[in-house]
């Protein structure tokens, strides 16, 4: 069976976000590429009884072939990291895109302020569409062509069904409460990462900290990119993946 690249999207999004680079990745890398929806996003069914990181991973595991190259963006990076730890036969190479192994900052770890995610949770209960739009704006903040990035992300987002309210709310809980340092430390597969220096959600300083946790971790920081480098700096993103595989 041919090795496959599996693409996992971030919070509030769906697999259509990868649409602009899927074919290009196949052509450049010569590998089969498959984007997956996380449960509750893009019309994917959801188990509303227990929407947790472990159950997300279990629901995806049977859709990922052995020895896959798994690329996880933002929240998708947490899922991909947990998948690599729980099912090492499935992940031959883990590639994190603007992701963190602990999204909330503390005294020893760089990340997003906990109150920011808490505010999103409050706003989500009032108006999910406005909350997602605000999140999109933050993702593009700092990019040299932020308005264009937001427009592209929105057009891709609306090509699929709206996300489930439970998936949105529980997804924020996962971002706020998950710490995968121990899992990341013990990964046996190659691990790579690509970050944007202007990212308002995942500070680029976290890359060096992640390399301390897992010395096998190699990474690149794009100087003019924000949270969605595969949108804003598509060529650089594809070239990075090509250099790692």
C-alpha positions as YAML, in Angstrom:
chain: A
units: angstrom
residues:
- id: 1
  name: UNK
  ca: [0.00, 0.00, 0.00]
- id: 2
  name: UNK
  ca: [1.32, 3.43, -1.00]
- id: 3
  name: UNK
  ca: [2.24, 5.79, 1.83]
- id: 4
  name: UNK
  ca: [-0.42, 8.40, 2.38]
- id: 5
  name: UNK
  ca: [-0.51, 11.97, 3.68]
- id: 6
  name: UNK
  ca: [-3.38, 12.61, 6.07]
- id: 7
  name: UNK
  ca: [-4.42, 16.24, 6.69]
- id: 8
  name: UNK
  ca: [-6.27, 17.27, 9.88]
- id: 9
  name: UNK
  ca: [-7.86, 20.72, 10.16]
- id: 10
  name: UNK
  ca: [-8.17, 23.12, 13.09]
- id: 11
  name: UNK
  ca: [-10.98, 24.35, 15.35]
- id: 12
  name: UNK
  ca: [-14.12, 25.65, 13.66]
- id: 13
  name: UNK
  ca: [-12.91, 24.53, 10.23]
- id: 14
  name: UNK
  ca: [-13.33, 21.41, 8.09]
- id: 15
  name: UNK
  ca: [-11.33, 19.38, 5.58]
- id: 16
  name: UNK
  ca: [-12.13, 21.81, 2.74]
- id: 17
  name: UNK
  ca: [-9.49, 24.15, 4.17]
- id: 18
  name: UNK
  ca: [-6.84, 21.90, 2.60]
- id: 19
  name: UNK
  ca: [-8.48, 21.97, -0.82]
- id: 20
  name: UNK
  ca: [-6.08, 24.58, -2.26]
- id: 21
  name: UNK
  ca: [-3.00, 22.44, -1.67]
- id: 22
  name: UNK
  ca: [-4.20, 18.81, -1.84]
- id: 23
  name: UNK
  ca: [-3.61, 18.32, -5.57]
- id: 24
  name: UNK
  ca: [-0.36, 20.26, -5.46]
- id: 25
  name: UNK
  ca: [0.91, 18.10, -2.61]
- id: 26
  name: UNK
  ca: [0.07, 14.96, -4.56]
- id: 27
  name: UNK
  ca: [1.89, 16.26, -7.63]
- id: 28
  name: UNK
  ca: [4.96, 17.56, -5.80]
- id: 29
  name: UNK
  ca: [5.37, 14.72, -3.31]
- id: 30
  name: UNK
  ca: [4.06, 11.90, -5.47]
- id: 31
  name: UNK
  ca: [1.96, 10.57, -2.61]
- id: 32
  name: UNK
  ca: [-1.74, 10.03, -2.06]
- id: 33
  name: UNK
  ca: [-3.27, 12.84, 0.02]
- id: 34
  name: UNK
  ca: [-6.39, 12.51, 2.17]
- id: 35
  name: UNK
  ca: [-8.03, 15.26, 4.23]
- id: 36
  name: UNK
  ca: [-10.31, 14.18, 7.07]
- id: 37
  name: UNK
  ca: [-13.03, 15.97, 9.00]
- id: 38
  name: UNK
  ca: [-12.78, 15.87, 12.78]
- id: 39
  name: UNK
  ca: [-16.03, 14.58, 14.34]
- id: 40
  name: UNK
  ca: [-18.73, 17.26, 14.36]
- id: 41
  name: UNK
  ca: [-17.07, 19.34, 11.65]
- id: 42
  name: UNK
  ca: [-17.90, 19.48, 7.93]
- id: 43
  name: UNK
  ca: [-20.93, 17.22, 8.41]
- id: 44
  name: UNK
  ca: [-18.96, 14.42, 10.10]
- id: 45
  name: UNK
  ca: [-21.14, 12.55, 12.67]
- id: 46
  name: UNK
  ca: [-20.51, 13.23, 16.33]
- id: 47
  name: UNK
  ca: [-20.75, 11.20, 19.53]
- id: 48
  name: UNK
  ca: [-22.32, 13.85, 21.72]
- id: 49
  name: UNK
  ca: [-22.01, 11.69, 24.84]
- id: 50
  name: UNK
  ca: [-18.22, 12.03, 25.06]
- id: 51
  name: UNK
  ca: [-16.53, 14.57, 22.83]
- id: 52
  name: UNK
  ca: [-12.97, 14.34, 24.12]
- id: 53
  name: UNK
  ca: [-9.52, 14.10, 22.58]
- id: 54
  name: UNK
  ca: [-9.34, 10.33, 23.13]
- id: 55
  name: UNK
  ca: [-12.70, 9.70, 21.44]
- id: 56
  name: UNK
  ca: [-11.75, 11.94, 18.50]
- id: 57
  name: UNK
  ca: [-8.56, 9.94, 18.03]
- id: 58
  name: UNK
  ca: [-10.43, 6.65, 18.23]
- id: 59
  name: UNK
  ca: [-12.97, 7.80, 15.64]
- id: 60
  name: UNK
  ca: [-10.17, 8.73, 13.22]
- id: 61
  name: UNK
  ca: [-7.83, 5.81, 13.81]
- id: 62
  name: UNK
  ca: [-9.61, 3.39, 11.50]
- id: 63
  name: UNK
  ca: [-9.53, 5.99, 8.69]
- id: 64
  name: UNK
  ca: [-5.74, 6.34, 8.83]
- id: 65
  name: UNK
  ca: [-3.61, 3.72, 7.09]
- id: 66
  name: UNK
  ca: [-0.48, 2.32, 8.69]
- id: 67
  name: UNK
  ca: [2.74, 4.30, 8.11]
- id: 68
  name: UNK
  ca: [0.90, 7.48, 7.17]
- id: 69
  name: UNK
  ca: [2.39, 10.97, 7.21]
- id: 70
  name: UNK
  ca: [-0.03, 12.88, 9.43]
- id: 71
  name: UNK
  ca: [-0.18, 16.67, 9.14]
- id: 72
  name: UNK
  ca: [-2.14, 18.43, 11.90]
- id: 73
  name: UNK
  ca: [-2.99, 22.13, 11.91]
- id: 74
  name: UNK
  ca: [-3.72, 23.87, 15.24]
- id: 75
  name: UNK
  ca: [-6.31, 21.70, 17.09]
- id: 76
  name: UNK
  ca: [-5.63, 19.06, 14.45]
- id: 77
  name: UNK
  ca: [-2.05, 19.00, 15.69]
- id: 78
  name: UNK
  ca: [-3.20, 17.93, 19.15]
- id: 79
  name: UNK
  ca: [-5.26, 15.17, 17.55]
- id: 80
  name: UNK
  ca: [-2.33, 14.10, 15.36]
- id: 81
  name: UNK
  ca: [0.07, 14.04, 18.33]
- id: 82
  name: UNK
  ca: [-2.32, 11.94, 20.40]
- id: 83
  name: UNK
  ca: [-2.88, 9.64, 17.41]
- id: 84
  name: UNK
  ca: [0.88, 9.14, 17.01]
- id: 85
  name: UNK
  ca: [1.22, 8.32, 20.72]
- id: 86
  name: UNK
  ca: [-1.79, 5.97, 20.89]
- id: 87
  name: UNK
  ca: [-1.33, 4.31, 17.49]
- id: 88
  name: UNK
  ca: [2.38, 4.45, 16.59]
- id: 89
  name: UNK
  ca: [1.81, 2.00, 13.72]
- id: 90
  name: UNK
  ca: [-0.43, 4.57, 12.03]
- id: 91
  name: UNK
  ca: [1.99, 7.52, 12.06]
- id: 92
  name: UNK
  ca: [5.35, 7.20, 10.31]
- id: 93
  name: UNK
  ca: [5.96, 10.97, 10.41]
- id: 94
  name: UNK
  ca: [4.14, 13.64, 12.40]
- id: 95
  name: UNK
  ca: [4.07, 17.18, 10.99]
- id: 96
  name: UNK
  ca: [2.60, 19.94, 13.14]
- id: 97
  name: UNK
  ca: [1.37, 23.16, 11.54]
- id: 98
  name: UNK
  ca: [0.99, 26.19, 13.83]
- id: 99
  name: UNK
  ca: [0.22, 23.84, 16.68]
- id: 100
  name: UNK
  ca: [1.20, 23.43, 20.30]
- id: 101
  name: UNK
  ca: [1.33, 20.54, 22.72]
- id: 102
  name: UNK
  ca: [-0.18, 22.81, 25.41]
- id: 103
  name: UNK
  ca: [-2.16, 25.68, 23.91]
- id: 104
  name: UNK
  ca: [-2.72, 27.62, 27.14]
- id: 105
  name: UNK
  ca: [0.28, 29.45, 28.52]
- id: 106
  name: UNK
  ca: [1.52, 29.05, 32.08]
- id: 107
  name: UNK
  ca: [4.60, 30.17, 33.99]
- id: 108
  name: UNK
  ca: [6.83, 27.72, 32.13]
- id: 109
  name: UNK
  ca: [5.17, 27.36, 28.74]
- id: 110
  name: UNK
  ca: [4.34, 29.84, 25.93]
- id: 111
  name: UNK
  ca: [0.81, 29.77, 24.54]
- id: 112
  name: UNK
  ca: [-2.45, 31.63, 24.32]
- id: 113
  name: UNK
  ca: [-3.86, 33.26, 27.45]
- id: 114
  name: UNK
  ca: [-6.49, 31.08, 29.11]
- id: 115
  name: UNK
  ca: [-8.94, 33.98, 29.38]
- id: 116
  name: UNK
  ca: [-8.92, 34.40, 25.59]
- id: 117
  name: UNK
  ca: [-10.24, 30.87, 25.10]
- id: 118
  name: UNK
  ca: [-12.67, 31.39, 27.98]
- id: 119
  name: UNK
  ca: [-14.02, 34.49, 26.23]
- id: 120
  name: UNK
  ca: [-14.47, 32.50, 23.03]
- id: 121
  name: UNK
  ca: [-16.50, 29.95, 25.01]
- id: 122
  name: UNK
  ca: [-18.81, 32.68, 26.35]
- id: 123
  name: UNK
  ca: [-19.21, 34.25, 22.90]
- id: 124
  name: UNK
  ca: [-19.81, 30.84, 21.34]
- id: 125
  name: UNK
  ca: [-22.91, 30.35, 23.48]
- id: 126
  name: UNK
  ca: [-24.28, 33.66, 22.20]
- id: 127
  name: UNK
  ca: [-23.44, 33.49, 18.49]
- id: 128
  name: UNK
  ca: [-21.37, 30.65, 17.02]
- id: 129
  name: UNK
  ca: [-21.08, 32.20, 13.54]
- id: 130
  name: UNK
  ca: [-19.68, 35.49, 14.85]
- id: 131
  name: UNK
  ca: [-17.30, 33.60, 17.13]
- id: 132
  name: UNK
  ca: [-15.92, 31.55, 14.24]
- id: 133
  name: UNK
  ca: [-15.52, 34.71, 12.13]
- id: 134
  name: UNK
  ca: [-13.60, 36.38, 14.94]
- id: 135
  name: UNK
  ca: [-11.42, 33.30, 15.28]
- id: 136
  name: UNK
  ca: [-10.68, 33.43, 11.54]
- id: 137
  name: UNK
  ca: [-9.65, 37.07, 11.87]
- id: 138
  name: UNK
  ca: [-7.24, 36.23, 14.70]
- id: 139
  name: UNK
  ca: [-5.77, 33.38, 12.64]
- id: 140
  name: UNK
  ca: [-4.86, 35.79, 9.85]
- id: 141
  name: UNK
  ca: [-3.77, 38.65, 12.12]
- id: 142
  name: UNK
  ca: [-0.29, 39.84, 11.25]
- id: 143
  name: UNK
  ca: [-0.19, 38.24, 7.82]
- id: 144
  name: UNK
  ca: [0.92, 40.61, 5.05]
- id: 145
  name: UNK
  ca: [-2.30, 39.79, 3.17]
- id: 146
  name: UNK
  ca: [-4.66, 39.15, 6.09]
- id: 147
  name: UNK
  ca: [-7.87, 40.21, 4.33]
- id: 148
  name: UNK
  ca: [-7.22, 37.81, 1.45]
- id: 149
  name: UNK
  ca: [-6.39, 34.99, 3.87]
- id: 150
  name: UNK
  ca: [-9.63, 35.52, 5.80]
- id: 151
  name: UNK
  ca: [-11.64, 35.60, 2.57]
- id: 152
  name: UNK
  ca: [-10.12, 32.32, 1.42]
- id: 153
  name: UNK
  ca: [-10.63, 30.61, 4.77]
- id: 154
  name: UNK
  ca: [-14.29, 31.74, 4.90]
- id: 155
  name: UNK
  ca: [-15.02, 30.60, 1.35]
- id: 156
  name: UNK
  ca: [-13.53, 27.17, 2.08]
- id: 157
  name: UNK
  ca: [-15.30, 26.88, 5.43]
- id: 158
  name: UNK
  ca: [-18.73, 27.48, 3.94]
- id: 159
  name: UNK
  ca: [-18.33, 24.74, 1.33]
- id: 160
  name: UNK
  ca: [-19.28, 22.16, 3.96]
- id: 161
  name: UNK
  ca: [-21.96, 21.80, 6.62]
- id: 162
  name: UNK
  ca: [-21.81, 24.05, 9.68]
- id: 163
  name: UNK
  ca: [-19.91, 22.65, 12.67]
- id: 164
  name: UNK
  ca: [-21.86, 21.03, 15.48]
- id: 165
  name: UNK
  ca: [-22.29, 23.18, 18.59]
- id: 166
  name: UNK
  ca: [-20.99, 20.38, 20.83]
- id: 167
  name: UNK
  ca: [-17.86, 19.98, 18.71]
- id: 168
  name: UNK
  ca: [-17.21, 23.73, 18.84]
- id: 169
  name: UNK
  ca: [-17.64, 23.99, 22.61]
- id: 170
  name: UNK
  ca: [-15.79, 20.79, 23.48]
- id: 171
  name: UNK
  ca: [-13.07, 21.67, 20.98]
- id: 172
  name: UNK
  ca: [-12.37, 24.87, 22.92]
- id: 173
  name: UNK
  ca: [-12.23, 22.81, 26.13]
- id: 174
  name: UNK
  ca: [-9.63, 20.54, 24.51]
- id: 175
  name: UNK
  ca: [-7.54, 23.56, 23.48]
- id: 176
  name: UNK
  ca: [-7.81, 25.02, 26.96]
- id: 177
  name: UNK
  ca: [-7.12, 21.92, 29.04]
- id: 178
  name: UNK
  ca: [-4.86, 19.57, 27.06]
- id: 179
  name: UNK
  ca: [-1.19, 19.03, 27.87]
- id: 180
  name: UNK
  ca: [0.56, 16.46, 25.66]
- id: 181
  name: UNK
  ca: [4.14, 17.03, 26.79]
- id: 182
  name: UNK
  ca: [4.59, 13.50, 28.07]
- id: 183
  name: UNK
  ca: [3.14, 11.98, 24.88]
- id: 184
  name: UNK
  ca: [5.28, 14.28, 22.72]
- id: 185
  name: UNK
  ca: [8.41, 13.41, 24.67]
- id: 186
  name: UNK
  ca: [8.03, 9.68, 24.05]
- id: 187
  name: UNK
  ca: [7.14, 9.71, 20.34]
- id: 188
  name: UNK
  ca: [9.34, 7.40, 18.29]
- id: 189
  name: UNK
  ca: [8.49, 8.68, 14.82]
- id: 190
  name: UNK
  ca: [10.15, 11.71, 13.17]
- id: 191
  name: UNK
  ca: [8.41, 14.93, 14.21]
- id: 192
  name: UNK
  ca: [8.51, 18.19, 12.26]
- id: 193
  name: UNK
  ca: [6.81, 21.55, 12.64]
- id: 194
  name: UNK
  ca: [6.18, 24.71, 10.68]
- id: 195
  name: UNK
  ca: [5.17, 27.95, 12.38]
- id: 196
  name: UNK
  ca: [4.47, 31.59, 11.54]
- id: 197
  name: UNK
  ca: [6.47, 34.27, 13.33]
- id: 198
  name: UNK
  ca: [3.37, 36.54, 13.36]
- id: 199
  name: UNK
  ca: [1.00, 33.91, 14.79]
- id: 200
  name: UNK
  ca: [-1.31, 35.39, 17.45]
- id: 201
  name: UNK
  ca: [-2.52, 31.97, 18.67]
- id: 202
  name: UNK
  ca: [0.68, 29.88, 18.79]
- id: 203
  name: UNK
  ca: [3.74, 31.97, 19.71]
- id: 204
  name: UNK
  ca: [6.74, 30.91, 17.60]
- id: 205
  name: UNK
  ca: [8.86, 30.72, 20.76]
- id: 206
  name: UNK
  ca: [7.06, 27.46, 21.55]
- id: 207
  name: UNK
  ca: [8.97, 25.66, 18.80]
- id: 208
  name: UNK
  ca: [12.27, 25.79, 20.69]
- id: 209
  name: UNK
  ca: [10.51, 24.64, 23.88]
- id: 210
  name: UNK
  ca: [9.00, 21.68, 22.03]
- id: 211
  name: UNK
  ca: [12.48, 20.75, 20.78]
- id: 212
  name: UNK
  ca: [13.63, 20.62, 24.40]
- id: 213
  name: UNK
  ca: [10.82, 18.18, 25.21]
- id: 214
  name: UNK
  ca: [11.57, 16.03, 22.16]
- id: 215
  name: UNK
  ca: [15.09, 16.58, 20.75]
- id: 216
  name: UNK
  ca: [14.04, 14.84, 17.51]
- id: 217
  name: UNK
  ca: [11.68, 17.72, 16.76]
- id: 218
  name: UNK
  ca: [12.84, 19.86, 13.83]
- id: 219
  name: UNK
  ca: [11.02, 22.98, 12.71]
- id: 220
  name: UNK
  ca: [10.92, 26.06, 10.55]
- id: 221
  name: UNK
  ca: [9.46, 29.48, 11.37]
- id: 222
  name: UNK
  ca: [8.19, 31.47, 8.39]
- id: 223
  name: UNK
  ca: [9.03, 35.13, 9.10]
- id: 224
  name: UNK
  ca: [5.97, 36.69, 7.43]
- id: 225
  name: UNK
  ca: [3.36, 34.02, 8.13]
- id: 226
  name: UNK
  ca: [0.62, 33.92, 10.75]
- id: 227
  name: UNK
  ca: [-1.55, 30.97, 11.89]
- id: 228
  name: UNK
  ca: [-2.42, 29.52, 8.47]
- id: 229
  name: UNK
  ca: [0.85, 29.31, 6.49]
- id: 230
  name: UNK
  ca: [-0.58, 26.79, 4.01]
- id: 231
  name: UNK
  ca: [-2.99, 29.55, 2.92]
- id: 232
  name: UNK
  ca: [-0.79, 32.65, 3.16]
- id: 233
  name: UNK
  ca: [2.53, 31.08, 2.10]
- id: 234
  name: UNK
  ca: [1.50, 28.05, 0.11]
- id: 235
  name: UNK
  ca: [4.74, 27.57, -1.84]
- id: 236
  name: UNK
  ca: [6.94, 27.84, 1.26]
- id: 237
  name: UNK
  ca: [4.65, 25.42, 3.07]
- id: 238
  name: UNK
  ca: [4.75, 22.82, 0.30]
- id: 239
  name: UNK
  ca: [8.52, 23.20, -0.07]
- id: 240
  name: UNK
  ca: [8.93, 22.61, 3.67]
- id: 241
  name: UNK
  ca: [6.91, 19.40, 3.52]
- id: 242
  name: UNK
  ca: [8.92, 18.32, 0.48]
- id: 243
  name: UNK
  ca: [12.17, 18.93, 2.38]
- id: 244
  name: UNK
  ca: [11.03, 16.81, 5.32]
- id: 245
  name: UNK
  ca: [9.79, 13.75, 3.40]
...
